[in-house]
Amino acid sequence: MGHNTFYHEILTDHNLHPGHKHELEHANLALEGVNPSCGDDIWLKLLVEDGKIVSGAFTGDGCAISQASADMMLDLVIGKTREEALRLSDIFLRMIQGKASAEEVEELEEAGVLQDISHMPARVKCAVLGWHTLEEMLKRD
């Protein structure tokens, strides 16, 4: 099975069965992320207590990549501290630019499959939408 097949399977799975695409009643951080170039629009909601991301969810519409990427991101950052989440976000954004080490990419778990998007410039904005929104949110607070 080629890497590409794996990539598509993970993306499809996160699109058809997103674990985190729902409302989050008790969120104390919420921020909208918009990618005007392809109409992606997500609302990211987090519940952060004592510097830790206790829960998170997103709602909205967009292409497969933006939705799957946001879902994978939440898989990774829920349960992490704000610092850990920002560090993972930094690794993800560097990976998309082709600047993260193999060890770093491993830390991203499933989100690491999005590494190939660095070769598809038009899709980069879709992949980073959730992560940029997360970063903005955690740095603002």
C-alpha positions as YAML, in Angstrom:
chain: A
units: angstrom
residues:
- id: 1
  name: MET
  ca: [0.00, 0.00, 0.00]
- id: 2
  name: GLY
  ca: [1.54, 3.27, -1.10]
- id: 3
  name: HIS
  ca: [1.90, 6.26, 1.18]
- id: 4
  name: ASN
  ca: [-0.64, 8.06, -0.95]
- id: 5
  name: THR
  ca: [-3.34, 5.47, -0.39]
- id: 6
  name: PHE
  ca: [-2.74, 5.73, 3.33]
- id: 7
  name: TYR
  ca: [-2.98, 9.50, 3.14]
- id: 8
  name: HIS
  ca: [-6.32, 9.34, 1.34]
- id: 9
  name: GLU
  ca: [-7.70, 6.73, 3.73]
- id: 10
  name: ILE
  ca: [-6.87, 8.80, 6.77]
- id: 11
  name: LEU
  ca: [-8.30, 11.95, 5.20]
- id: 12
  name: THR
  ca: [-11.47, 10.16, 4.16]
- id: 13
  name: ASP
  ca: [-11.87, 8.59, 7.57]
- id: 14
  name: HIS
  ca: [-11.56, 11.94, 9.34]
- id: 15
  name: ASN
  ca: [-14.06, 13.45, 6.93]
- id: 16
  name: LEU
  ca: [-16.67, 10.75, 7.18]
- id: 17
  name: HIS
  ca: [-16.24, 10.16, 10.89]
- id: 18
  name: PRO
  ca: [-14.75, 13.26, 12.46]
- id: 19
  name: GLY
  ca: [-14.30, 12.68, 16.16]
- id: 20
  name: HIS
  ca: [-14.41, 16.34, 17.08]
- id: 21
  name: LYS
  ca: [-16.88, 17.98, 14.71]
- id: 22
  name: HIS
  ca: [-19.68, 19.11, 17.00]
- id: 23
  name: GLU
  ca: [-20.70, 21.95, 19.27]
- id: 24
  name: LEU
  ca: [-18.82, 22.39, 22.51]
- id: 25
  name: GLU
  ca: [-21.17, 23.83, 25.10]
- id: 26
  name: HIS
  ca: [-18.67, 24.74, 27.79]
- id: 27
  name: ALA
  ca: [-15.90, 26.10, 25.59]
- id: 28
  name: ASN
  ca: [-14.09, 29.08, 27.07]
- id: 29
  name: LEU
  ca: [-12.11, 29.88, 23.92]
- id: 30
  name: ALA
  ca: [-13.66, 30.18, 20.47]
- id: 31
  name: LEU
  ca: [-12.26, 31.57, 17.26]
- id: 32
  name: GLU
  ca: [-13.33, 31.51, 13.64]
- id: 33
  name: GLY
  ca: [-10.79, 30.55, 11.00]
- id: 34
  name: VAL
  ca: [-11.47, 31.42, 7.37]
- id: 35
  name: ASN
  ca: [-9.59, 30.50, 4.23]
- id: 36
  name: PRO
  ca: [-11.02, 32.84, 1.58]
- id: 37
  name: SER
  ca: [-9.22, 31.12, -1.30]
- id: 38
  name: CYS
  ca: [-11.43, 28.04, -1.10]
- id: 39
  name: GLY
  ca: [-14.23, 29.06, 1.20]
- id: 40
  name: ASP
  ca: [-13.23, 26.99, 4.21]
- id: 41
  name: ASP
  ca: [-14.75, 28.35, 7.35]
- id: 42
  name: ILE
  ca: [-14.32, 26.71, 10.73]
- id: 43
  name: TRP
  ca: [-15.12, 27.63, 14.30]
- id: 44
  name: LEU
  ca: [-12.64, 26.18, 16.72]
- id: 45
  name: LYS
  ca: [-13.75, 25.84, 20.32]
- id: 46
  name: LEU
  ca: [-11.64, 24.80, 23.27]
- id: 47
  name: LEU
  ca: [-12.16, 24.30, 26.94]
- id: 48
  name: VAL
  ca: [-8.92, 25.27, 28.64]
- id: 49
  name: GLU
  ca: [-8.54, 24.81, 32.39]
- id: 50
  name: ASP
  ca: [-5.35, 25.45, 34.37]
- id: 51
  name: GLY
  ca: [-3.39, 25.88, 31.14]
- id: 52
  name: LYS
  ca: [-4.52, 22.48, 29.82]
- id: 53
  name: ILE
  ca: [-6.77, 21.79, 26.83]
- id: 54
  name: VAL
  ca: [-9.43, 19.66, 28.45]
- id: 55
  name: SER
  ca: [-11.75, 19.45, 25.49]
- id: 56
  name: GLY
  ca: [-12.05, 20.78, 21.97]
- id: 57
  name: ALA
  ca: [-14.31, 20.72, 18.95]
- id: 58
  name: PHE
  ca: [-14.88, 22.43, 15.63]
- id: 59
  name: THR
  ca: [-17.84, 23.22, 13.42]
- id: 60
  name: GLY
  ca: [-18.05, 24.67, 9.95]
- id: 61
  name: ASP
  ca: [-17.65, 23.79, 6.33]
- id: 62
  name: GLY
  ca: [-14.76, 23.31, 4.05]
- id: 63
  name: CYS
  ca: [-12.78, 20.99, 1.88]
- id: 64
  name: ALA
  ca: [-11.71, 17.54, 2.96]
- id: 65
  name: ILE
  ca: [-8.22, 18.66, 3.91]
- id: 66
  name: SER
  ca: [-9.21, 21.53, 6.17]
- id: 67
  name: GLN
  ca: [-11.78, 19.41, 7.99]
- id: 68
  name: ALA
  ca: [-9.56, 16.35, 8.38]
- id: 69
  name: SER
  ca: [-6.62, 18.48, 9.47]
- id: 70
  name: ALA
  ca: [-8.69, 20.23, 12.17]
- id: 71
  name: ASP
  ca: [-9.95, 16.88, 13.41]
- id: 72
  name: MET
  ca: [-6.44, 15.37, 13.58]
- id: 73
  name: MET
  ca: [-5.18, 18.48, 15.31]
- id: 74
  name: LEU
  ca: [-7.79, 18.13, 18.04]
- id: 75
  name: ASP
  ca: [-6.87, 14.44, 18.43]
- id: 76
  name: LEU
  ca: [-3.35, 15.60, 19.19]
- id: 77
  name: VAL
  ca: [-3.88, 18.65, 21.38]
- id: 78
  name: ILE
  ca: [-6.71, 17.58, 23.68]
- id: 79
  name: GLY
  ca: [-5.11, 16.68, 26.99]
- id: 80
  name: LYS
  ca: [-2.01, 18.76, 26.27]
- id: 81
  name: THR
  ca: [-0.91, 21.97, 27.93]
- id: 82
  name: ARG
  ca: [-1.07, 25.23, 26.02]
- id: 83
  name: GLU
  ca: [2.74, 25.12, 25.61]
- id: 84
  name: GLU
  ca: [2.69, 21.57, 24.25]
- id: 85
  name: ALA
  ca: [-0.11, 22.44, 21.84]
- id: 86
  name: LEU
  ca: [1.80, 25.48, 20.56]
- id: 87
  name: ARG
  ca: [4.91, 23.36, 20.13]
- id: 88
  name: LEU
  ca: [2.98, 20.78, 18.08]
- id: 89
  name: SER
  ca: [1.48, 23.57, 16.04]
- id: 90
  name: ASP
  ca: [4.95, 24.94, 15.37]
- id: 91
  name: ILE
  ca: [6.13, 21.49, 14.24]
- id: 92
  name: PHE
  ca: [3.08, 21.08, 11.99]
- id: 93
  name: LEU
  ca: [3.55, 24.46, 10.33]
- id: 94
  name: ARG
  ca: [7.26, 23.78, 9.81]
- id: 95
  name: MET
  ca: [6.48, 20.31, 8.44]
- id: 96
  name: ILE
  ca: [4.18, 21.89, 5.84]
- id: 97
  name: GLN
  ca: [7.11, 24.12, 4.82]
- id: 98
  name: GLY
  ca: [9.33, 21.04, 4.61]
- id: 99
  name: LYS
  ca: [11.42, 22.15, 7.60]
- id: 100
  name: ALA
  ca: [10.57, 19.65, 10.34]
- id: 101
  name: SER
  ca: [12.77, 16.68, 11.21]
- id: 102
  name: ALA
  ca: [11.52, 13.09, 10.88]
- id: 103
  name: GLU
  ca: [11.44, 12.80, 14.69]
- id: 104
  name: GLU
  ca: [9.27, 15.89, 14.93]
- id: 105
  name: VAL
  ca: [6.89, 14.64, 12.26]
- id: 106
  name: GLU
  ca: [6.48, 11.42, 14.25]
- id: 107
  name: GLU
  ca: [5.22, 13.44, 17.20]
- id: 108
  name: LEU
  ca: [2.36, 14.63, 15.01]
- id: 109
  name: GLU
  ca: [1.07, 11.05, 14.73]
- id: 110
  name: GLU
  ca: [-1.65, 10.87, 12.05]
- id: 111
  name: ALA
  ca: [-1.30, 14.54, 11.18]
- id: 112
  name: GLY
  ca: [2.11, 13.59, 9.78]
- id: 113
  name: VAL
  ca: [0.40, 12.23, 6.66]
- id: 114
  name: LEU
  ca: [-0.24, 15.83, 5.66]
- id: 115
  name: GLN
  ca: [3.49, 16.25, 5.09]
- id: 116
  name: ASP
  ca: [2.96, 15.66, 1.37]
- id: 117
  name: ILE
  ca: [0.85, 18.78, 1.13]
- id: 118
  name: SER
  ca: [4.04, 20.81, 1.09]
- id: 119
  name: HIS
  ca: [4.18, 19.80, -2.59]
- id: 120
  name: MET
  ca: [0.66, 21.09, -3.24]
- id: 121
  name: PRO
  ca: [0.79, 24.84, -2.60]
- id: 122
  name: ALA
  ca: [-2.93, 25.33, -3.22]
- id: 123
  name: ARG
  ca: [-3.78, 22.91, -0.41]
- id: 124
  name: VAL
  ca: [-1.40, 24.33, 2.17]
- id: 125
  name: LYS
  ca: [-3.86, 26.97, 3.37]
- id: 126
  name: CYS
  ca: [-6.48, 24.29, 3.85]
- id: 127
  name: ALA
  ca: [-4.17, 22.10, 5.90]
- id: 128
  name: VAL
  ca: [-2.98, 24.90, 8.17]
- id: 129
  name: LEU
  ca: [-6.34, 26.59, 8.75]
- id: 130
  name: GLY
  ca: [-7.16, 24.80, 12.00]
- id: 131
  name: TRP
  ca: [-3.60, 25.05, 13.26]
- id: 132
  name: HIS
  ca: [-3.35, 28.78, 12.57]
- id: 133
  name: THR
  ca: [-6.65, 29.30, 14.35]
- id: 134
  name: LEU
  ca: [-5.40, 27.27, 17.32]
- id: 135
  name: GLU
  ca: [-2.18, 29.26, 17.50]
- id: 136
  name: GLU
  ca: [-3.93, 32.59, 17.32]
- id: 137
  name: MET
  ca: [-6.32, 31.51, 20.03]
- id: 138
  name: LEU
  ca: [-3.71, 30.21, 22.46]
- id: 139
  name: LYS
  ca: [-1.38, 33.16, 22.00]
- id: 140
  name: ARG
  ca: [-4.15, 35.69, 22.40]
- id: 141
  name: ASP
  ca: [-5.44, 34.34, 25.67]
...
